[in-house]
Structure formats: C-alpha cells, structure tokens
XYZ file of C-alpha atoms in Angstrom:
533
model
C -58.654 -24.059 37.366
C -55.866 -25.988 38.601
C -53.406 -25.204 35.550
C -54.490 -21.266 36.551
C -53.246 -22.029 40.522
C -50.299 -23.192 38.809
C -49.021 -20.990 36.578
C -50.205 -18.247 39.132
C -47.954 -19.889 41.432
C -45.181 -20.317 39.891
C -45.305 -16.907 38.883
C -45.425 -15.948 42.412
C -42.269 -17.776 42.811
C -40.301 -16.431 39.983
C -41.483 -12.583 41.314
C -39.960 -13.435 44.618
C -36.481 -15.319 42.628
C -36.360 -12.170 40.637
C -36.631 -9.966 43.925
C -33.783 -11.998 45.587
C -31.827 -12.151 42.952
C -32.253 -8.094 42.218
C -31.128 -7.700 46.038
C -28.136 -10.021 45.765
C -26.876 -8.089 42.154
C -25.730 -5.066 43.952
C -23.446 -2.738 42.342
C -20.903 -4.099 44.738
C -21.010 -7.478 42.860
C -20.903 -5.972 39.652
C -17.611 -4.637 40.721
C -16.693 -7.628 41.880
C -17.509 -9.728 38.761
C -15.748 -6.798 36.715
C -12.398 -6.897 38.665
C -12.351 -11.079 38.259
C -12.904 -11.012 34.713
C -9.916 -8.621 34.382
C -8.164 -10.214 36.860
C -8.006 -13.494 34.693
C -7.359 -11.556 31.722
C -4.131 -10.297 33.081
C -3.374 -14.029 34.296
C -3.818 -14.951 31.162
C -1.872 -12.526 29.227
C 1.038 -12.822 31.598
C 1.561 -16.754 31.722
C -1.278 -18.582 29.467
C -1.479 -16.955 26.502
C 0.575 -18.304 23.634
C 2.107 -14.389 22.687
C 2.877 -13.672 26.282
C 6.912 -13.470 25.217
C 5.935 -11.264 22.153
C 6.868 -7.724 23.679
C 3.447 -4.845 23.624
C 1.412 -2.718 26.095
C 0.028 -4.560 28.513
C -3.319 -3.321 28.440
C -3.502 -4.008 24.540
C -3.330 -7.639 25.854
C -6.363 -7.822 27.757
C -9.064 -6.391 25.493
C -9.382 -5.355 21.908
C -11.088 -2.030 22.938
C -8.021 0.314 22.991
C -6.719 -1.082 19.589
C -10.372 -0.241 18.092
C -9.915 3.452 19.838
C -7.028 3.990 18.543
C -8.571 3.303 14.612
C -11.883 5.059 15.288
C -9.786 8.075 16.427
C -7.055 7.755 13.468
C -4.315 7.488 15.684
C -3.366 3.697 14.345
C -0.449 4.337 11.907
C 1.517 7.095 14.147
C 0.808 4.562 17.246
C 2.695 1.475 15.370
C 5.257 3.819 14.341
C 6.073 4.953 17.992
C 5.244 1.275 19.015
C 7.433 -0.253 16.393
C 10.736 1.964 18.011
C 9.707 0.927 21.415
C 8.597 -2.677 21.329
C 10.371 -4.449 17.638
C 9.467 -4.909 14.546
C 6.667 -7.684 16.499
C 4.582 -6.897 19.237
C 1.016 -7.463 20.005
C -1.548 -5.369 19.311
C -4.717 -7.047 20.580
C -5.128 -10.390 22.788
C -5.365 -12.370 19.307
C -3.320 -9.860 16.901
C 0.101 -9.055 16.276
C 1.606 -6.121 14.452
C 4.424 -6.960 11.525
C 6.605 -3.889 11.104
C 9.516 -5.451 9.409
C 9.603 -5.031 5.150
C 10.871 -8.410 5.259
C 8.302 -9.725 7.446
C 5.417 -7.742 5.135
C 6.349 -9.660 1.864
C 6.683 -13.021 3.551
C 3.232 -12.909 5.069
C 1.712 -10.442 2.143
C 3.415 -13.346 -0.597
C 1.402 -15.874 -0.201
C -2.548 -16.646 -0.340
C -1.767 -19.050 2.472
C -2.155 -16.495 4.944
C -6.187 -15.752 4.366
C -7.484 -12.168 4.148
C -9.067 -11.253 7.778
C -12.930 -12.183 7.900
C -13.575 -7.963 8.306
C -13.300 -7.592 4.643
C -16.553 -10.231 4.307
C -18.543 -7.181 6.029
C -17.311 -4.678 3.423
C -18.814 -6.520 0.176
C -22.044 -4.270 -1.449
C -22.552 -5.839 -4.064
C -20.223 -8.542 -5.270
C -17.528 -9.779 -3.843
C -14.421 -7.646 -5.513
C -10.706 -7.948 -5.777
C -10.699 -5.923 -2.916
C -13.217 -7.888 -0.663
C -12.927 -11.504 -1.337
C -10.879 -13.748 0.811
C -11.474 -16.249 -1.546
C -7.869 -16.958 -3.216
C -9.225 -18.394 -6.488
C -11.707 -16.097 -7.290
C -8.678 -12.927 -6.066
C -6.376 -15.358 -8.888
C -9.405 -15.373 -11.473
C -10.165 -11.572 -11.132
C -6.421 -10.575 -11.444
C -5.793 -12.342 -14.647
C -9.192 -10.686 -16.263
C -8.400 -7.210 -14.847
C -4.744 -7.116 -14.740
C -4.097 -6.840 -18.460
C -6.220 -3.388 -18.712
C -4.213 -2.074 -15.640
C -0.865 -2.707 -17.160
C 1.172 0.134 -17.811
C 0.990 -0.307 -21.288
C -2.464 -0.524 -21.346
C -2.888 2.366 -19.142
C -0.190 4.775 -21.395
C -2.787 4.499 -24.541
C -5.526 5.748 -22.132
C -2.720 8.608 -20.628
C -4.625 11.341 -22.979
C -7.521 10.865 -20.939
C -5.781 10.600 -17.395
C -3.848 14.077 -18.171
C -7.347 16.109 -18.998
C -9.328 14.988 -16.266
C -6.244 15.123 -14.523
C -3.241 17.744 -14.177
C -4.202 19.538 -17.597
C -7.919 20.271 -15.699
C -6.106 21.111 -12.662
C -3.729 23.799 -13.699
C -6.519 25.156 -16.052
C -8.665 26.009 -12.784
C -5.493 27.199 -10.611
C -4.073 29.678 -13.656
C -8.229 30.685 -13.405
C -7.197 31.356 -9.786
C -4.028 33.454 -11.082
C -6.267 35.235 -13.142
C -8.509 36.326 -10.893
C -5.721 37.353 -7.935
C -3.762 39.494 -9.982
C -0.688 36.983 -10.620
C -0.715 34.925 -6.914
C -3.230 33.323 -5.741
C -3.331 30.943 -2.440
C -4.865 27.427 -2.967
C -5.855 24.934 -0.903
C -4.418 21.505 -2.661
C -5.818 18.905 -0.796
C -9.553 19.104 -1.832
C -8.314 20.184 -5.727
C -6.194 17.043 -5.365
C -8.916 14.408 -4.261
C -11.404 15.551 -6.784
C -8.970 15.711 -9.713
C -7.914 11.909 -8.532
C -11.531 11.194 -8.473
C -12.218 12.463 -12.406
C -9.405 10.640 -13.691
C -10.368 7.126 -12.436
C -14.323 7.935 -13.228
C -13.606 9.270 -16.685
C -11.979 5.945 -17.185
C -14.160 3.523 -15.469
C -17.700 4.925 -15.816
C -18.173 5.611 -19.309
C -18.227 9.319 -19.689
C -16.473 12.349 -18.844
C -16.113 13.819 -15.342
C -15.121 17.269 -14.863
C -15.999 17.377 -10.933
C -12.890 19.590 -9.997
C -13.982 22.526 -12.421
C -18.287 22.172 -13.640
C -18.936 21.683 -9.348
C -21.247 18.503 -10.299
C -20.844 16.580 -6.978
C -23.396 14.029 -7.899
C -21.636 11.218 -8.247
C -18.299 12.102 -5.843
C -21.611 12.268 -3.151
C -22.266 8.599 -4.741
C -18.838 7.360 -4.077
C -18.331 8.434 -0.645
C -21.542 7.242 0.331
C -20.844 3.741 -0.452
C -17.280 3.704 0.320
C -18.080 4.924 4.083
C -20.443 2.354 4.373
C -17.874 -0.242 3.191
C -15.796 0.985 5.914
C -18.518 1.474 8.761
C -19.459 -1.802 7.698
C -15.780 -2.800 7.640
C -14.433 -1.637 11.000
C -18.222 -2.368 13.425
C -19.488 -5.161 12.194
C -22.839 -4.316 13.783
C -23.733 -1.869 10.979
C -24.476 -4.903 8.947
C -27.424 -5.719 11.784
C -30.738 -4.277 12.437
C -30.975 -1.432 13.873
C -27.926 -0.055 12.545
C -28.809 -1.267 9.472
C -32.094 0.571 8.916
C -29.607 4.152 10.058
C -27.261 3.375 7.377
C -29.641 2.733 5.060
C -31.564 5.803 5.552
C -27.844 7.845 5.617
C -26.785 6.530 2.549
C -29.094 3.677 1.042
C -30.774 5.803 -1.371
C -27.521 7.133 -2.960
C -25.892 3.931 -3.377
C -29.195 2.081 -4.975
C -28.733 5.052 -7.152
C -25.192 4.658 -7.690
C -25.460 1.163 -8.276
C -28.595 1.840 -11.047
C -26.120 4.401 -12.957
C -23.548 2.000 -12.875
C -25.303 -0.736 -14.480
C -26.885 1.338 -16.690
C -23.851 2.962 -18.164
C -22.526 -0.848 -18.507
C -25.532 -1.479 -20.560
C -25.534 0.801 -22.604
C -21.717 0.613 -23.454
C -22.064 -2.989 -23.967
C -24.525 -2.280 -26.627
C -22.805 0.344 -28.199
C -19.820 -1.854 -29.359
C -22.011 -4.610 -29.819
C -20.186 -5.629 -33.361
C -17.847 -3.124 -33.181
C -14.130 -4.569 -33.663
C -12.035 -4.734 -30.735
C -9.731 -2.088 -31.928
C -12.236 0.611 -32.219
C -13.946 0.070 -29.448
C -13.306 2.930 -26.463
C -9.800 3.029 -24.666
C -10.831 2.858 -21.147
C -11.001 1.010 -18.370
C -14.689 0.019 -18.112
C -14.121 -1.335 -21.882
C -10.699 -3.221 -20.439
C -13.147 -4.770 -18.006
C -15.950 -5.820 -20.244
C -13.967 -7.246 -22.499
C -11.370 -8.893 -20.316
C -11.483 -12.684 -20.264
C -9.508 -15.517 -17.808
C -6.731 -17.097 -19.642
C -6.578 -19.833 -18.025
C -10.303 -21.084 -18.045
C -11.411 -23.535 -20.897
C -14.052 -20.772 -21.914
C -12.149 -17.879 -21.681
C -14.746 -17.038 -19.167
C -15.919 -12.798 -19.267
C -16.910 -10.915 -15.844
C -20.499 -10.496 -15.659
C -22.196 -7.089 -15.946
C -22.414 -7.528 -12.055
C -18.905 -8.526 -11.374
C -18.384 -5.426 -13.700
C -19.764 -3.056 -11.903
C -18.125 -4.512 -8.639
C -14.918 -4.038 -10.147
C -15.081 -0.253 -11.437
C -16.635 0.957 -8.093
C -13.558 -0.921 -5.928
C -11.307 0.947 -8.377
C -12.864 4.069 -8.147
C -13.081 4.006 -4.839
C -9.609 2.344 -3.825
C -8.574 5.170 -6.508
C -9.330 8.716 -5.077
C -8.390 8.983 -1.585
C -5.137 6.791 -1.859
C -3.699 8.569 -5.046
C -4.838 12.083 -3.733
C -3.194 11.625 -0.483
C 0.064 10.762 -1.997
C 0.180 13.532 -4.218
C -0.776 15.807 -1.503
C 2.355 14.228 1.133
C 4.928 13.989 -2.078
C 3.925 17.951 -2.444
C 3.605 18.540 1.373
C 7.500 17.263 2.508
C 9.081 19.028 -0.846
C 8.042 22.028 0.779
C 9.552 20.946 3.878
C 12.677 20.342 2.596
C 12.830 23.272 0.108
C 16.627 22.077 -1.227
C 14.748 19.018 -2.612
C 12.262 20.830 -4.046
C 14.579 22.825 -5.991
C 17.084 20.406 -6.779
C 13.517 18.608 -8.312
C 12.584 21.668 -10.157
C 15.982 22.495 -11.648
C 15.820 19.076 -13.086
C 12.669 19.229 -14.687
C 12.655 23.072 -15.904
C 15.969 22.057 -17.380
C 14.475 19.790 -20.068
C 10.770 21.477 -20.460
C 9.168 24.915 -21.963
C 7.330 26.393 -19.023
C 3.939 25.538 -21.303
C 4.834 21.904 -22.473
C 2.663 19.273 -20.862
C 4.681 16.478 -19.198
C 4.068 12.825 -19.939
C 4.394 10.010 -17.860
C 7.319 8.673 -19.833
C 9.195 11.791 -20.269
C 9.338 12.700 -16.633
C 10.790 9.665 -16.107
C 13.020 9.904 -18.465
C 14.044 13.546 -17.856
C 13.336 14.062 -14.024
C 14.592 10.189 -11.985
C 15.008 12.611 -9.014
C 11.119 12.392 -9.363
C 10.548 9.130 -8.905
C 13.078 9.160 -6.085
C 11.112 12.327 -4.201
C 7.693 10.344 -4.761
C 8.887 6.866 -3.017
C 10.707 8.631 -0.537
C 6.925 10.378 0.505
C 5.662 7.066 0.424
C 7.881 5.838 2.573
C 7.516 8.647 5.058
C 3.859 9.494 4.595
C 2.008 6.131 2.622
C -1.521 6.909 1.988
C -2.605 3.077 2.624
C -2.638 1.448 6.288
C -2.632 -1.539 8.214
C -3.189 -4.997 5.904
C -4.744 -7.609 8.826
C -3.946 -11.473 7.553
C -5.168 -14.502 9.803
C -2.142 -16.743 10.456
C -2.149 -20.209 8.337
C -2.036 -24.324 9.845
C 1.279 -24.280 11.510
C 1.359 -20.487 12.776
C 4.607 -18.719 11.607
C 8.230 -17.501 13.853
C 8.758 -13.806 13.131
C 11.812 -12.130 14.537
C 12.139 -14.875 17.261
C 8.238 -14.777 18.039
C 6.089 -17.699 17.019
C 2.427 -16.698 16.298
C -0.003 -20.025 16.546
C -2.614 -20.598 13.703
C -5.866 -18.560 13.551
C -4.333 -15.220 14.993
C -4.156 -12.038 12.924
C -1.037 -10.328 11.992
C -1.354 -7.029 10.981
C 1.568 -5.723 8.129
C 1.766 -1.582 9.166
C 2.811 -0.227 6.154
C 3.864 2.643 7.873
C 5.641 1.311 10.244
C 7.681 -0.595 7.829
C 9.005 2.561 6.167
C 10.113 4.118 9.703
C 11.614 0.996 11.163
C 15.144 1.867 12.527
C 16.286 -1.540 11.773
C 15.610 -0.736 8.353
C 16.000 3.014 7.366
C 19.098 4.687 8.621
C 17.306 8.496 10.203
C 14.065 7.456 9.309
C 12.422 10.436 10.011
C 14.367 12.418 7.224
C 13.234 12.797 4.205
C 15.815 11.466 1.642
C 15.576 10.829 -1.728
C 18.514 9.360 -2.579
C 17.909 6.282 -0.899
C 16.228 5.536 -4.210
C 18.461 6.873 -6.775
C 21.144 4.742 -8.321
C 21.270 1.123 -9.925
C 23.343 -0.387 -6.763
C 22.151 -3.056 -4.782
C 21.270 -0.819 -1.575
C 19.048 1.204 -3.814
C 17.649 -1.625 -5.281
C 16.642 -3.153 -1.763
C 14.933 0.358 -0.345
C 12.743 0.108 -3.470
C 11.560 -3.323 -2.699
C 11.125 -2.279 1.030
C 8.547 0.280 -0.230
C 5.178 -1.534 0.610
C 2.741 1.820 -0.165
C 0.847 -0.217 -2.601
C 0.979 -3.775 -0.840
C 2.912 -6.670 -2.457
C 2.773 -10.081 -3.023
C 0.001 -11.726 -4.523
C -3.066 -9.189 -3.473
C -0.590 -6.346 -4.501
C -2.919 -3.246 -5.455
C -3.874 -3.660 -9.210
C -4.521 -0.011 -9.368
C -0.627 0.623 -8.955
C 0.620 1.794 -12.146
C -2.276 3.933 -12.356
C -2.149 6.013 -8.941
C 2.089 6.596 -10.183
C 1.218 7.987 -13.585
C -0.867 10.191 -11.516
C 1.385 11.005 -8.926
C 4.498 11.523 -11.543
C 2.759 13.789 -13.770
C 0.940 16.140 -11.455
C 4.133 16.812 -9.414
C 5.853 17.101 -12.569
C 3.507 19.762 -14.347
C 2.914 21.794 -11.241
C 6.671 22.789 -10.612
C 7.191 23.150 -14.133
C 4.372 25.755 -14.579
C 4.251 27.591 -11.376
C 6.366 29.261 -8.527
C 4.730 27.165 -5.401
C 5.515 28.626 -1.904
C 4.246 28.256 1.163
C 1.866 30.721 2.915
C 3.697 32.944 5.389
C 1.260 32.116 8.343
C 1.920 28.883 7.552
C 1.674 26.287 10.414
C 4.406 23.558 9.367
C 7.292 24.677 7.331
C 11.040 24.430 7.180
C 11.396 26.684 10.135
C 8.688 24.882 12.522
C 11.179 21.680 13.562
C 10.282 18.682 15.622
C 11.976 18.592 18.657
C 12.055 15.134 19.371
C 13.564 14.455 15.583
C 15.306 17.867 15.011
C 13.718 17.867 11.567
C 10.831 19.761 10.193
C 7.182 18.698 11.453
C 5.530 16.970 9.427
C 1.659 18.396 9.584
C -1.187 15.993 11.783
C -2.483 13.265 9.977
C -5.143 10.956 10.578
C -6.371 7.385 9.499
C -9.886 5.653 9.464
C -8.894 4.065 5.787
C -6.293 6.552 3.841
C -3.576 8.441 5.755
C -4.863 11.920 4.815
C -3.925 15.615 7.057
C -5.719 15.793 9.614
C -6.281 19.700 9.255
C -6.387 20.177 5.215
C -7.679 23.692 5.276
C -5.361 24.694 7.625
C -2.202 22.954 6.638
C -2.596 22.435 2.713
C -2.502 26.066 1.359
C 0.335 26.949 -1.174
C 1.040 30.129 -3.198
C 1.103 29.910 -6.445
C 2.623 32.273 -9.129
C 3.860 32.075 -12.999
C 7.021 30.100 -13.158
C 10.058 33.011 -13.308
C 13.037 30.894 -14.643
C-alpha cells in the first residue's frame, strides 16, 4: 500500500511538472530558443569558426540545409559554377565543407589516398564494398590491380566487336528503322536511345549474355539496375534510408528487384565459372565478367582471385557507374555540336573525308582519321561533364588552398564542373572550343590534364577507356551515316543566345548523381536523314 501512495504520488507530481512546464514552452519561447541557436551560429561563423576568412554565402555557413537543397533539387553543379566566378576557386559550402574549383587544386587533393573518401559512400555499399564504395585505401589499391588489367584499352579493343553491336551498330540499325518508316526523315529523341544503348554495351560485357534493350524492349534488367542504383544514391545522399522506417519503404520500392538482381547476378557468375572450368585461358570468353573472374592481385603472395561476391560487386558498380555517365556525355558532345553548327561541320568534313557513308568506324581509326574528335568530345566534357562533385575529408595537418587553410576532419568537395569553367583557368569559358585540345604544344597539353570528367589521381574512374571508346565511336558513326539537324521548333539552338554570355544556351540540366538535361523530351530531338555528301 505504501509503494502504491508513492508511485501515485509522484505521479501526481510529474502531471503537475508536465503542466508547468507545457505552460512555460509557449510558442514564444520556441522562437526565442530558435533565434539564439541561430544567433550563435552566425557568431560563430563570423569570428570562431576556423573557415571564417574562406570567402561563401553566409547562410551556407550556418546550416548544411541549403547545400542539401540545392543537391536534392539538382541545382549543385550550375550553383558552384556561378559560385566559383563570384567567391574563388575556394569558398565554403557548408559550416564543415569547402568547395575546390581549381584543376590544380582537384589533382592535389584527388592524388593521394591521404585525403579519405567522405563517410557518405559507407551508406551506398549493397552488397560488398566496391571500388566505388570503399574508403578503405588498400582494399581501393587491391581491387585496381585485379580489375585494372581487363579495363585497359588493350584489353577493352579485343572486346570492341562486342561494344560496337550492342552499341552504335544496334543504334543506327533502329534509327535507319525509323528512316524507314518516315519516308527518309525521321525525328528522334537521343537521350533515352543513348542511355539504353550505353546500358547494353556494359551488360553485354559484364553479365554474361547479350543485351539488346534499345531494340527487343526487354526492360527487365535496365528496371534491375535503376532500382539498385537509386537506392545506392537515396541511401547515399539521406542517410536515414538505411534506418527503419525508411528502410522497410525502400525495401518494399525496390527490395524485391534488387534480391532479384542480385540472384541473376550470381547465378550467371556460376554458371560461367563452370563453363570454363578447364577451359584454357585463351579460349575462354572476351569479356569483362571473364576479365573479372579471372583477374588476380599481383602483388599478393597467392595471387589472390575476387570472390564470386566481390564479383558480382564489381560488375554491378560498373554497370551502373557505366550507363548514365557515358550516355550523358554522348548526349552533351552531340547536344553543343549542334550549337555550334561550324564545329559540327568542320567534324563531319573530317570524318566523311576518310570513310564510305556505310563503313563502320573503329575506335582506332577515328582517332586516327578524325583528332578534331577527340578535341570536340573533351571540349563537352569540359563544358557539360556528366560526373559531379567528389567530397574528400581533409587529412592530419589540414591543407592551404589558394591562401585558405582547411583544418583536419573537414570535407572538401572537388566540383568537376566548376573546374572546367573556372576563369582563372579557361580563357571564355563558356564557349565551346575545341582547339584548346588540338596540337602537341605545351598549352594543349595542360588543358588536357585540366580535364577532370573522369576523376584523377589514384581513385581515377577505372571505367575510363571504356565510356571514350563509346563516346568516340557513336559520334563518329552517326555523322558519318546521317544528315542530323535540329528540329525547327526547337527550344535551344544556334539562334536562341544567352544573354548574360552572348553565346548559345546551353539546354537545363540537372544533377542528383549524373549531369543529365533536365527536359530530354523536350530538348533532345534531332532530325535525321541519309547522309547527302
């Protein structure tokens, strides 16, 4: 009876505590609490914090909320562009994060393993942790020495048979089906043709069998891969997908698909693995699932394999990191041609010069043939890269950029597109100039190495040579076999020019992961027409 007066009691008590307490918490204090807390943040900001001399918005000090806006609306890369002209080539982007716009800047802080991938990429693992994911610098250096050798460009020329059917051969096959049809022109939309071409090359390769997505319609596995790459990325950018109840949506979105993905995959590893089992090396199949099974670490005392698991990881990262980036860039590099209509010409003079209007072009021989290609391509990844922002958290020590020393344990964040619009840099950086590439002399030289579309340093994208031979030989065998003009109710063309640049607009784009158009069925259509000369 007595413990029952007690706790009674005391429950009266904390009833009247919570009343008086519910009184005193009026909205007023709220308000009041609210305006202190961002009352010290600006104190801080101003005169505490350690990047208070690095130049930025001041708001972007205070909170990380409008930086994480600004990616969940895609606005990130066109924001650091404009920011980069206004503020440097450093400036802060969040309380704890600092943008590095500077080429020079990017390879110093992308060159080294000392500065540690950012702890986001943990959150994007799904099964194992892949060249893409891992922050941990020894396994990134193990993986790369197994992998690399299959993603060589040598390697990758003996499988260029396969990347030109699943590839441009597939993708002029369906657009002369368009010609067909239409009577001689027909209008296509490029951007979607482009993505799923992109993704049949790189799953022909990796997953054991042939993929025909952009002409049979058999979206099964493309459904697969998106799946699991947006939860990567939902998983990469709000960490509280990861946590229940989030968790249970996502896995009721997408779990299903990528359980199934993930039993295909291994499957299709089994059953290769078995299939050569005693086969000699040299007959085995010339792809890169094969390059992976077999590849082994040089340097270990075993000559240690992947296992089927590690596998897998690997071929969905590279299937994944595969299809949006290499689409987009084929899609820009086709895009600003048709802005600048001189270049495209001067391109297809060059290339109709030294082909028959039916002769499939080759990696090799457009290079050989067409070097204003190469030139048009890293000029549209200058302008337009298809990759973002690469976050790195800053080693023991901290590091002086431009003047502005950034303490251990922050992020810096190397904008790749900011890099390849910095005034300092790029002399009218809005134009879009090829020649900055061609030539052998030492300024040409140093614009190539100031090209950071595919990373650099030491976590440089392994899928490199892979997304060029794409690139080059689409571009190539599209303006040697067709006419391409733009629609006449077309939105951005020569004639529509930016005022604030005096040059033609370049059409929206947008950026959760890849830089892609914003409006692709809109802004993407082209005519297209048997090549007349």
């Amino acid at each position: 009876m007595a413990v029952a007066s007690e706790l009674a009691a005391a429950g009266a008590v904390a009833r009247v505590a919570l009343t008086l307490a519910r009184r005193m918490l009026t909205a007023r204090h709220i308000g009041a609490g609210m305006a202190l807390y961002v009352a010290w943040r600006a104190v801080y900001a101003t005169w505490l914090s350690p990047l208070r001399a690095v130049p930025g918005r001041f708001t972007y000090r205070l909170s990380s909320v409008f930086s994480l806006f600004d990616g969940l609306t895609g606005s990130t890369n066109d924001d650091m562009v404009r920011d980069c002209k206004r503020f440097g080539s450093v400036y802060v982007m969040e309380p704890r994060k600092v943008a590095v716009c500077h080429p020079d800047d990017g390879r110093l802080v992308l060159s080294s393993y000392s500065f540690g991938k950012d702890k986001i990429y943990d959150n994007a693992t799904v099964l194992e942790p892949s060249i893409f994911t891992t922050r941990d610098a020894e396994l990134n250096k193990r993986r790369r020495r197994q992998v690399g050798p299959g993603l060589s460009v040598a390697r990758l020329l003996k499988m260029e048979p396969t990347v030109l059917a699943a590839g441009v051969q597939q993708l002029m096959r369906k657009w002369d089906g368009y010609m067909e049809r239409a009577g001689g022109c027909a209008k296509v939309c490029y951007f979607y043709d482009f993505k799923l071409m992109a993704f049949d090359v790189v799953a022909s390769l990796s997953l054991g069998a042939k993929h025909r997505a952009l002409t049979s319609g058999d979206m099964r596995t493309v459904n697969w891969v998106e799946k699991t790459f947006a939860l990567m990325m939902a998983q990469m950018l709000v960490p509280l997908v990861k946590r229940w109840p989030f968790s249970a949506a996502a896995h009721w979105l997408a779990g299903r698909d990528i359980q199934e993905f993930l039993r295909f995959g291994s499957a299709t590893i089994r059953r290769r693995k078995a299939d050569v089992a005693g086969v000699a090396a040299a007959a085995r199949p010339n792809d890169i699932m094969q390059q992976f099974i077999d590849a082994e670490d040089p340097e270990a005392a075993t000559n240690a394999k992947m296992s089927s698991a590690e596998v897998l990881t690997e071929t969905i990262t590279l299937v994944i990191g595969g299809v949006d980036t290499t689409s987009a860039a084929i899609t820009w590099a086709l895009h600003l041609l048709l802005l600048y209509p001189e270049h495209m010409k001067l391109l297809a003079d060059q290339i109709r010069h030294a082909f028959a209007p039916t002769q499939l072009i080759t990696y090799e021989m457009a290079r050989a043939h067409a070097p204003y290609l190469e030139a048009c391509v890293l000029e549209s990844l200058r302008l337009c890269p298809a990759s973002t922002n690469l976050p790195r958290t800053v080693p023991r020590g901290g590091i002086t950029l431009r003047g502005h020393h950034i303490p251990e344990g922050f992020t810096v964040v190397v904008s790749i597109a900011a890099a390849g619009m910095n005034p300092e840099v790029w002399p009218n950086p809005h134009l879009f100039d090829p020649s900055r590439f061609l030539g052998a002399d030492s300024a040409a030289a140093a614009n190539r190495r100031n090209i950071l579309a595919f990373s650099a340093g030491v976590r440089i994208c392994p899928g490199r040579h892979l997304a060029m031979i794409e690139i080059v030989t689409t571009i190539a065998n599209i303006l040697n076999r067709y006419d391409v003009a733009l629609p006449s109710d077309a939105v951005y063309s020569p004639n529509n020019v930016d005022k604030s640049t005096g040059l033609p607009a370049i059409m929206p784009r947008t950026n959760i992961v890849s830089m892609v158009p914003k409006h692709p069925v809109r802004d993407c259509n082209i005519l297209i027409s048997r090549r007349t000369q």
